[in-house]
PDB file of C-alpha atoms in Angstrom:
ATOM      1  CA  UNK F   5       0.000   0.000   0.000  1.00 73.00           C
ATOM      2  CA  UNK F   6       1.079   3.543  -0.630  1.00 79.00           C
ATOM      3  CA  UNK F   7       0.723   6.576   1.566  1.00 87.00           C
ATOM      4  CA  UNK F   8       2.144  10.061   1.830  1.00 91.00           C
ATOM      5  CA  UNK F   9       2.464  12.306   4.866  1.00 94.00           C
ATOM      6  CA  UNK F  10       3.186  15.996   4.780  1.00 95.00           C
ATOM      7  CA  UNK F  11       4.591  16.694   8.181  1.00 95.00           C
ATOM      8  CA  UNK F  12       3.552  20.349   8.455  1.00 95.00           C
ATOM      9  CA  UNK F  13       0.136  21.767   7.689  1.00 93.00           C
ATOM     10  CA  UNK F  14       1.548  25.316   7.745  1.00 95.00           C
ATOM     11  CA  UNK F  15       5.039  26.744   7.278  1.00 97.00           C
ATOM     12  CA  UNK F  16       5.896  30.410   7.673  1.00 97.00           C
ATOM     13  CA  UNK F  17       9.178  31.934   6.459  1.00 97.00           C
ATOM     14  CA  UNK F  18      10.509  35.402   5.860  1.00 97.00           C
ATOM     15  CA  UNK F  19      11.215  36.554   2.343  1.00 97.00           C
ATOM     16  CA  UNK F  20      14.784  35.687   1.358  1.00 97.00           C
ATOM     17  CA  UNK F  21      15.133  32.813   3.840  1.00 97.00           C
ATOM     18  CA  UNK F  22      15.222  29.104   2.944  1.00 98.00           C
ATOM     19  CA  UNK F  23      12.094  27.032   2.503  1.00 98.00           C
ATOM     20  CA  UNK F  24      11.735  23.424   3.678  1.00 98.00           C
ATOM     21  CA  UNK F  25       8.498  21.514   3.149  1.00 98.00           C
ATOM     22  CA  UNK F  26       8.643  17.987   4.484  1.00 98.00           C
ATOM     23  CA  UNK F  27       7.155  14.874   2.931  1.00 97.00           C
ATOM     24  CA  UNK F  28       7.446  11.231   3.907  1.00 96.00           C
ATOM     25  CA  UNK F  29       6.068   8.416   1.832  1.00 93.00           C
ATOM     26  CA  UNK F  30       5.357   4.741   2.137  1.00 89.00           C
ATOM     27  CA  UNK F  31       5.385   2.430  -0.842  1.00 81.00           C
ATOM     28  CA  UNK F  32       5.857  -1.267  -1.325  1.00 73.00           C
ATOM     29  CA  UNK F  33       7.744  -0.672  -4.555  1.00 75.00           C
ATOM     30  CA  UNK F  34       9.730   2.096  -6.203  1.00 77.00           C
ATOM     31  CA  UNK F  35       7.339   5.006  -6.409  1.00 83.00           C
ATOM     32  CA  UNK F  36       7.186   8.097  -8.532  1.00 88.00           C
ATOM     33  CA  UNK F  37       7.014  11.227  -6.419  1.00 92.00           C
ATOM     34  CA  UNK F  38       5.753  14.665  -7.292  1.00 94.00           C
ATOM     35  CA  UNK F  39       5.394  18.104  -5.806  1.00 97.00           C
ATOM     36  CA  UNK F  40       2.560  20.342  -6.969  1.00 96.00           C
ATOM     37  CA  UNK F  41       1.791  23.946  -6.055  1.00 96.00           C
ATOM     38  CA  UNK F  42      -1.661  25.475  -5.855  1.00 94.00           C
ATOM     39  CA  UNK F  43      -2.268  29.200  -5.658  1.00 92.00           C
ATOM     40  CA  UNK F  44      -5.634  30.333  -4.254  1.00 87.00           C
ATOM     41  CA  UNK F  45      -8.597  29.352  -6.414  1.00 83.00           C
ATOM     42  CA  UNK F  46      -6.314  27.891  -9.056  1.00 88.00           C
ATOM     43  CA  UNK F  47      -5.567  24.416 -10.329  1.00 89.00           C
ATOM     44  CA  UNK F  48      -2.457  22.500  -9.367  1.00 92.00           C
ATOM     45  CA  UNK F  49       0.815  23.106 -11.165  1.00 94.00           C
ATOM     46  CA  UNK F  50       3.601  20.549 -11.314  1.00 94.00           C
ATOM     47  CA  UNK F  51       6.791  21.747  -9.613  1.00 96.00           C
ATOM     48  CA  UNK F  52       8.933  18.661 -10.067  1.00 95.00           C
ATOM     49  CA  UNK F  53       8.872  14.903 -10.448  1.00 93.00           C
ATOM     50  CA  UNK F  54      11.079  12.020  -9.349  1.00 91.00           C
ATOM     51  CA  UNK F  55      11.012   8.790 -11.336  1.00 83.00           C
ATOM     52  CA  UNK F  56      14.059   6.770 -10.214  1.00 76.00           C
ATOM     53  CA  UNK F  57      16.618   8.789 -12.109  1.00 75.00           C
ATOM     54  CA  UNK F  58      18.763  11.343 -10.241  1.00 84.00           C
ATOM     55  CA  UNK F  59      17.835  11.548  -6.575  1.00 90.00           C
ATOM     56  CA  UNK F  60      18.120  15.345  -6.544  1.00 94.00           C
ATOM     57  CA  UNK F  61      15.383  16.763  -8.709  1.00 94.00           C
ATOM     58  CA  UNK F  62      15.292  20.362  -9.834  1.00 95.00           C
ATOM     59  CA  UNK F  63      11.976  21.957 -10.582  1.00 95.00           C
ATOM     60  CA  UNK F  64      10.536  25.261 -11.633  1.00 94.00           C
ATOM     61  CA  UNK F  65      10.831  28.537  -9.748  1.00 94.00           C
ATOM     62  CA  UNK F  66      14.051  27.508  -8.002  1.00 96.00           C
ATOM     63  CA  UNK F  67      12.559  24.574  -6.092  1.00 97.00           C
ATOM     64  CA  UNK F  68      14.258  21.231  -5.737  1.00 97.00           C
ATOM     65  CA  UNK F  69      13.630  18.006  -3.864  1.00 97.00           C
ATOM     66  CA  UNK F  70      15.814  15.124  -2.812  1.00 95.00           C
ATOM     67  CA  UNK F  71      14.661  11.535  -2.813  1.00 94.00           C
ATOM     68  CA  UNK F  72      16.081   9.683   0.198  1.00 93.00           C
ATOM     69  CA  UNK F  73      15.101   6.050   0.118  1.00 90.00           C
ATOM     70  CA  UNK F  74      16.662   5.267   3.502  1.00 91.00           C
ATOM     71  CA  UNK F  75      14.529   7.955   5.123  1.00 93.00           C
ATOM     72  CA  UNK F  76      11.508   7.465   2.820  1.00 93.00           C
ATOM     73  CA  UNK F  77      11.484  11.209   2.375  1.00 95.00           C
ATOM     74  CA  UNK F  78      11.066  13.643  -0.498  1.00 96.00           C
ATOM     75  CA  UNK F  79      11.415  17.080   1.063  1.00 98.00           C
ATOM     76  CA  UNK F  80      10.961  20.220  -1.024  1.00 98.00           C
ATOM     77  CA  UNK F  81      13.448  23.049  -0.633  1.00 98.00           C
ATOM     78  CA  UNK F  82      14.234  26.473  -2.000  1.00 98.00           C
ATOM     79  CA  UNK F  83      17.256  28.542  -0.980  1.00 97.00           C
ATOM     80  CA  UNK F  84      15.457  31.874  -0.850  1.00 97.00           C
ATOM     81  CA  UNK F  85      11.718  32.408  -0.511  1.00 97.00           C
ATOM     82  CA  UNK F  86       9.869  34.957  -2.590  1.00 97.00           C
ATOM     83  CA  UNK F  87       6.510  36.493  -1.801  1.00 96.00           C
ATOM     84  CA  UNK F  88       5.066  34.792  -4.884  1.00 95.00           C
ATOM     85  CA  UNK F  89       5.898  31.389  -3.361  1.00 97.00           C
ATOM     86  CA  UNK F  90       3.050  31.767  -0.880  1.00 97.00           C
ATOM     87  CA  UNK F  91       0.686  28.948  -1.811  1.00 96.00           C
ATOM     88  CA  UNK F  92      -0.319  25.424  -0.904  1.00 95.00           C
ATOM     89  CA  UNK F  93       2.044  22.600  -1.766  1.00 97.00           C
ATOM     90  CA  UNK F  94       1.115  18.981  -2.272  1.00 95.00           C
ATOM     91  CA  UNK F  95       3.396  15.971  -2.143  1.00 95.00           C
ATOM     92  CA  UNK F  96       2.143  13.105  -4.279  1.00 92.00           C
ATOM     93  CA  UNK F  97       3.112   9.456  -4.589  1.00 89.00           C
ATOM     94  CA  UNK F  98       2.169   7.347  -7.564  1.00 84.00           C
ATOM     95  CA  UNK F  99       2.626   3.751  -8.530  1.00 72.00           C
ATOM     96  CA  UNK F 100       1.894   2.012 -11.755  1.00 60.00           C
ATOM     97  CA  UNK F 101      -0.865   3.954 -13.370  1.00 50.00           C
ATOM     98  CA  UNK F 102      -2.236   7.244 -12.123  1.00 49.00           C
ATOM     99  CA  UNK F 103      -5.111   5.429 -10.455  1.00 58.00           C
ATOM    100  CA  UNK F 104      -2.869   4.739  -7.512  1.00 69.00           C
ATOM    101  CA  UNK F 105      -1.925   8.367  -7.133  1.00 81.00           C
ATOM    102  CA  UNK F 106      -2.165   9.582  -3.555  1.00 86.00           C
ATOM    103  CA  UNK F 107      -2.033  13.231  -2.529  1.00 89.00           C
ATOM    104  CA  UNK F 108      -0.734  14.488   0.761  1.00 92.00           C
ATOM    105  CA  UNK F 109      -2.945  16.754   2.845  1.00 91.00           C
ATOM    106  CA  UNK F 110      -0.995  19.794   1.725  1.00 94.00           C
ATOM    107  CA  UNK F 111       1.290  22.340   3.366  1.00 96.00           C
ATOM    108  CA  UNK F 112       0.381  25.992   3.242  1.00 95.00           C
ATOM    109  CA  UNK F 113       3.431  28.206   2.863  1.00 97.00           C
ATOM    110  CA  UNK F 114       3.280  31.749   4.192  1.00 97.00           C
ATOM    111  CA  UNK F 115       5.996  34.223   3.201  1.00 97.00           C
ATOM    112  CA  UNK F 116       6.459  37.315   5.353  1.00 96.00           C
ATOM    113  CA  UNK F 117       7.926  40.508   4.021  1.00 93.00           C
TER     114      UNK F 117
ATOM    115  CA  UNK D 114       0.639  21.757 -26.686  1.00 85.00           C
ATOM    116  CA  UNK D 115      -1.980  20.272 -24.419  1.00 86.00           C
ATOM    117  CA  UNK D 116      -4.534  22.367 -22.576  1.00 91.00           C
ATOM    118  CA  UNK D 117      -7.342  21.520 -20.215  1.00 95.00           C
ATOM    119  CA  UNK D 118     -10.465  23.569 -19.720  1.00 95.00           C
ATOM    120  CA  UNK D 119     -13.092  23.550 -17.021  1.00 96.00           C
ATOM    121  CA  UNK D 120     -16.313  25.450 -16.778  1.00 94.00           C
ATOM    122  CA  UNK D 121     -17.929  27.154 -15.172  1.00 94.00           C
ATOM    123  CA  UNK D 122     -15.258  28.732 -13.003  1.00 93.00           C
ATOM    124  CA  UNK D 123     -17.709  29.462 -10.205  1.00 94.00           C
ATOM    125  CA  UNK D 124     -21.180  28.130  -9.507  1.00 96.00           C
ATOM    126  CA  UNK D 125     -23.727  28.788  -6.785  1.00 96.00           C
ATOM    127  CA  UNK D 126     -26.569  26.297  -6.665  1.00 96.00           C
ATOM    128  CA  UNK D 127     -29.471  25.622  -4.289  1.00 97.00           C
ATOM    129  CA  UNK D 128     -29.728  22.335  -2.421  1.00 97.00           C
ATOM    130  CA  UNK D 129     -31.626  19.780  -4.464  1.00 96.00           C
ATOM    131  CA  UNK D 130     -30.776  21.288  -7.840  1.00 97.00           C
ATOM    132  CA  UNK D 131     -28.913  19.352 -10.571  1.00 97.00           C
ATOM    133  CA  UNK D 132     -25.258  19.825 -11.446  1.00 96.00           C
ATOM    134  CA  UNK D 133     -23.192  19.518 -14.584  1.00 97.00           C
ATOM    135  CA  UNK D 134     -19.502  20.428 -14.665  1.00 97.00           C
ATOM    136  CA  UNK D 135     -17.565  20.000 -17.859  1.00 97.00           C
ATOM    137  CA  UNK D 136     -13.917  19.326 -18.545  1.00 97.00           C
ATOM    138  CA  UNK D 137     -12.274  19.139 -21.958  1.00 97.00           C
ATOM    139  CA  UNK D 138      -8.716  18.421 -22.988  1.00 96.00           C
ATOM    140  CA  UNK D 139      -7.027  19.568 -26.176  1.00 95.00           C
ATOM    141  CA  UNK D 140      -3.835  18.449 -27.867  1.00 93.00           C
ATOM    142  CA  UNK D 141      -3.756  14.820 -26.787  1.00 90.00           C
ATOM    143  CA  UNK D 142      -5.582  11.597 -27.571  1.00 89.00           C
ATOM    144  CA  UNK D 143      -6.958   8.904 -25.291  1.00 90.00           C
ATOM    145  CA  UNK D 144      -5.925  10.583 -22.056  1.00 92.00           C
ATOM    146  CA  UNK D 145      -6.709   9.255 -18.615  1.00 91.00           C
ATOM    147  CA  UNK D 146      -9.136  11.705 -17.025  1.00 93.00           C
ATOM    148  CA  UNK D 147      -9.796  12.425 -13.366  1.00 93.00           C
ATOM    149  CA  UNK D 148     -12.237  14.350 -11.192  1.00 94.00           C
ATOM    150  CA  UNK D 149     -11.079  15.500  -7.761  1.00 93.00           C
ATOM    151  CA  UNK D 150     -12.820  17.423  -5.024  1.00 93.00           C
ATOM    152  CA  UNK D 151     -11.011  19.683  -2.621  1.00 89.00           C
ATOM    153  CA  UNK D 152     -13.013  20.702   0.418  1.00 80.00           C
ATOM    154  CA  UNK D 153     -12.022  23.847   2.297  1.00 72.00           C
ATOM    155  CA  UNK D 154      -8.706  23.355   4.117  1.00 68.00           C
ATOM    156  CA  UNK D 155      -8.379  19.769   3.012  1.00 72.00           C
ATOM    157  CA  UNK D 156      -6.409  17.806   0.460  1.00 80.00           C
ATOM    158  CA  UNK D 157      -7.610  16.359  -2.796  1.00 87.00           C
ATOM    159  CA  UNK D 158     -10.043  13.495  -2.921  1.00 87.00           C
ATOM    160  CA  UNK D 159     -10.187  11.451  -6.114  1.00 88.00           C
ATOM    161  CA  UNK D 160     -13.822  11.055  -7.150  1.00 92.00           C
ATOM    162  CA  UNK D 161     -13.706   9.397 -10.565  1.00 92.00           C
ATOM    163  CA  UNK D 162     -11.220   8.367 -13.189  1.00 89.00           C
ATOM    164  CA  UNK D 163     -11.612   7.222 -16.762  1.00 92.00           C
ATOM    165  CA  UNK D 164      -9.323   5.337 -19.096  1.00 89.00           C
ATOM    166  CA  UNK D 165     -11.526   5.696 -22.159  1.00 91.00           C
ATOM    167  CA  UNK D 166     -14.897   6.635 -23.591  1.00 93.00           C
ATOM    168  CA  UNK D 167     -17.695   5.266 -21.453  1.00 90.00           C
ATOM    169  CA  UNK D 168     -15.247   3.778 -18.924  1.00 91.00           C
ATOM    170  CA  UNK D 169     -15.690   5.314 -15.510  1.00 92.00           C
ATOM    171  CA  UNK D 170     -14.386   4.133 -12.156  1.00 88.00           C
ATOM    172  CA  UNK D 171     -15.621   5.594  -8.909  1.00 86.00           C
ATOM    173  CA  UNK D 172     -13.334   5.888  -5.933  1.00 78.00           C
ATOM    174  CA  UNK D 173     -15.890   6.727  -3.272  1.00 76.00           C
ATOM    175  CA  UNK D 174     -19.648   6.305  -3.063  1.00 69.00           C
ATOM    176  CA  UNK D 175     -21.394   9.638  -3.220  1.00 78.00           C
ATOM    177  CA  UNK D 176     -24.075  11.819  -4.631  1.00 88.00           C
ATOM    178  CA  UNK D 177     -22.163  12.449  -7.839  1.00 93.00           C
ATOM    179  CA  UNK D 178     -21.680  10.653 -11.141  1.00 94.00           C
ATOM    180  CA  UNK D 179     -19.327  11.055 -14.076  1.00 95.00           C
ATOM    181  CA  UNK D 180     -19.557  10.419 -17.785  1.00 96.00           C
ATOM    182  CA  UNK D 181     -17.150  10.464 -20.693  1.00 96.00           C
ATOM    183  CA  UNK D 182     -19.176  10.854 -23.871  1.00 95.00           C
ATOM    184  CA  UNK D 183     -16.157  11.745 -26.004  1.00 94.00           C
ATOM    185  CA  UNK D 184     -12.464  10.946 -25.839  1.00 94.00           C
ATOM    186  CA  UNK D 185     -11.473  14.316 -24.428  1.00 95.00           C
ATOM    187  CA  UNK D 186     -14.610  15.282 -22.542  1.00 96.00           C
ATOM    188  CA  UNK D 187     -15.334  14.430 -18.928  1.00 97.00           C
ATOM    189  CA  UNK D 188     -18.523  15.502 -17.184  1.00 97.00           C
ATOM    190  CA  UNK D 189     -19.337  15.526 -13.481  1.00 96.00           C
ATOM    191  CA  UNK D 190     -23.022  15.452 -12.609  1.00 96.00           C
ATOM    192  CA  UNK D 191     -25.520  15.251  -9.830  1.00 95.00           C
ATOM    193  CA  UNK D 192     -29.304  14.912  -9.890  1.00 95.00           C
ATOM    194  CA  UNK D 193     -29.768  16.599  -6.499  1.00 96.00           C
ATOM    195  CA  UNK D 194     -27.040  18.585  -4.834  1.00 95.00           C
ATOM    196  CA  UNK D 195     -26.358  18.382  -1.110  1.00 94.00           C
ATOM    197  CA  UNK D 196     -24.770  21.014   1.090  1.00 94.00           C
ATOM    198  CA  UNK D 197     -21.784  18.688   1.494  1.00 91.00           C
ATOM    199  CA  UNK D 198     -21.148  18.813  -2.254  1.00 93.00           C
ATOM    200  CA  UNK D 199     -19.702  22.300  -1.882  1.00 93.00           C
ATOM    201  CA  UNK D 200     -16.028  22.489  -2.723  1.00 93.00           C
ATOM    202  CA  UNK D 201     -13.435  23.067  -5.382  1.00 93.00           C
ATOM    203  CA  UNK D 202     -13.634  20.559  -8.224  1.00 95.00           C
ATOM    204  CA  UNK D 203     -10.562  19.836 -10.256  1.00 95.00           C
ATOM    205  CA  UNK D 204     -10.280  17.928 -13.488  1.00 96.00           C
ATOM    206  CA  UNK D 205      -6.951  16.418 -14.526  1.00 94.00           C
ATOM    207  CA  UNK D 206      -5.532  14.401 -17.376  1.00 93.00           C
ATOM    208  CA  UNK D 207      -2.520  12.170 -17.874  1.00 90.00           C
ATOM    209  CA  UNK D 208      -1.102  10.050 -20.653  1.00 85.00           C
ATOM    210  CA  UNK D 209      -2.015   6.411 -20.363  1.00 66.00           C
ATOM    211  CA  UNK D 210       0.314   3.969 -18.725  1.00 59.00           C
ATOM    212  CA  UNK D 211       3.039   4.261 -16.101  1.00 54.00           C
ATOM    213  CA  UNK D 212       3.279   6.540 -13.106  1.00 58.00           C
ATOM    214  CA  UNK D 213       2.414   9.535 -15.180  1.00 75.00           C
ATOM    215  CA  UNK D 214       2.212  13.183 -14.278  1.00 86.00           C
ATOM    216  CA  UNK D 215      -1.273  14.581 -13.940  1.00 90.00           C
ATOM    217  CA  UNK D 216      -2.064  17.989 -15.403  1.00 92.00           C
ATOM    218  CA  UNK D 217      -4.803  19.967 -13.752  1.00 94.00           C
ATOM    219  CA  UNK D 218      -7.464  22.313 -15.017  1.00 95.00           C
ATOM    220  CA  UNK D 219      -8.219  25.666 -13.378  1.00 94.00           C
ATOM    221  CA  UNK D 220     -10.992  24.220 -11.221  1.00 94.00           C
ATOM    222  CA  UNK D 221     -14.653  25.014 -10.518  1.00 95.00           C
ATOM    223  CA  UNK D 222     -15.691  26.533  -7.212  1.00 94.00           C
ATOM    224  CA  UNK D 223     -19.120  25.116  -6.259  1.00 95.00           C
ATOM    225  CA  UNK D 224     -21.149  26.561  -3.442  1.00 95.00           C
ATOM    226  CA  UNK D 225     -24.367  24.789  -2.514  1.00 95.00           C
ATOM    227  CA  UNK D 226     -26.756  26.882  -0.423  1.00 96.00           C
TER     228      UNK D 226
END
């Protein structure tokens, strides 16, 4: 069975400081992992995707995530937060076929000026 | 390039009234299609998915139904809306096969009064 846990429901950072959004997953086989971002009243946009290639994945808008099998983690990071990064972020695990796609509960990122 | 459309963007309906939300995809053939609901402050719940015309799978029992009358058209319906049907409805598509990325539409905000 697959599951995904986003460890923080809310994260608040100051503009220009690093961002860390934590995600742990559980999967009985090698999963694909995704991070999506959702701005208010908008659809979800793909930030990055891991599919068993390089463990450090670079995405759009300066975000990156590292797949750590030993820790079953796929945390999302960004060196310097921007006001426009304020949004909700979803960690997603998927197996064979999108029908087994599971979304985390989401982490809302607040960025203070 | 592929695009996904949803309409209407916002809808306010009385309890007991019918519902029809439409989703169309352009620029791809035989996509997998998905309907999700996002209740306020909560993650995404997969409602229906479809691998082809007339092929619908339901993830959870509910007051809603889905249809796929054409390859790139996915419709979410209800005969009688409930207050609990309020939420943000997202349509998504993916290419068939594998742990594929899902691409989301802009969403429909439904408020049942």
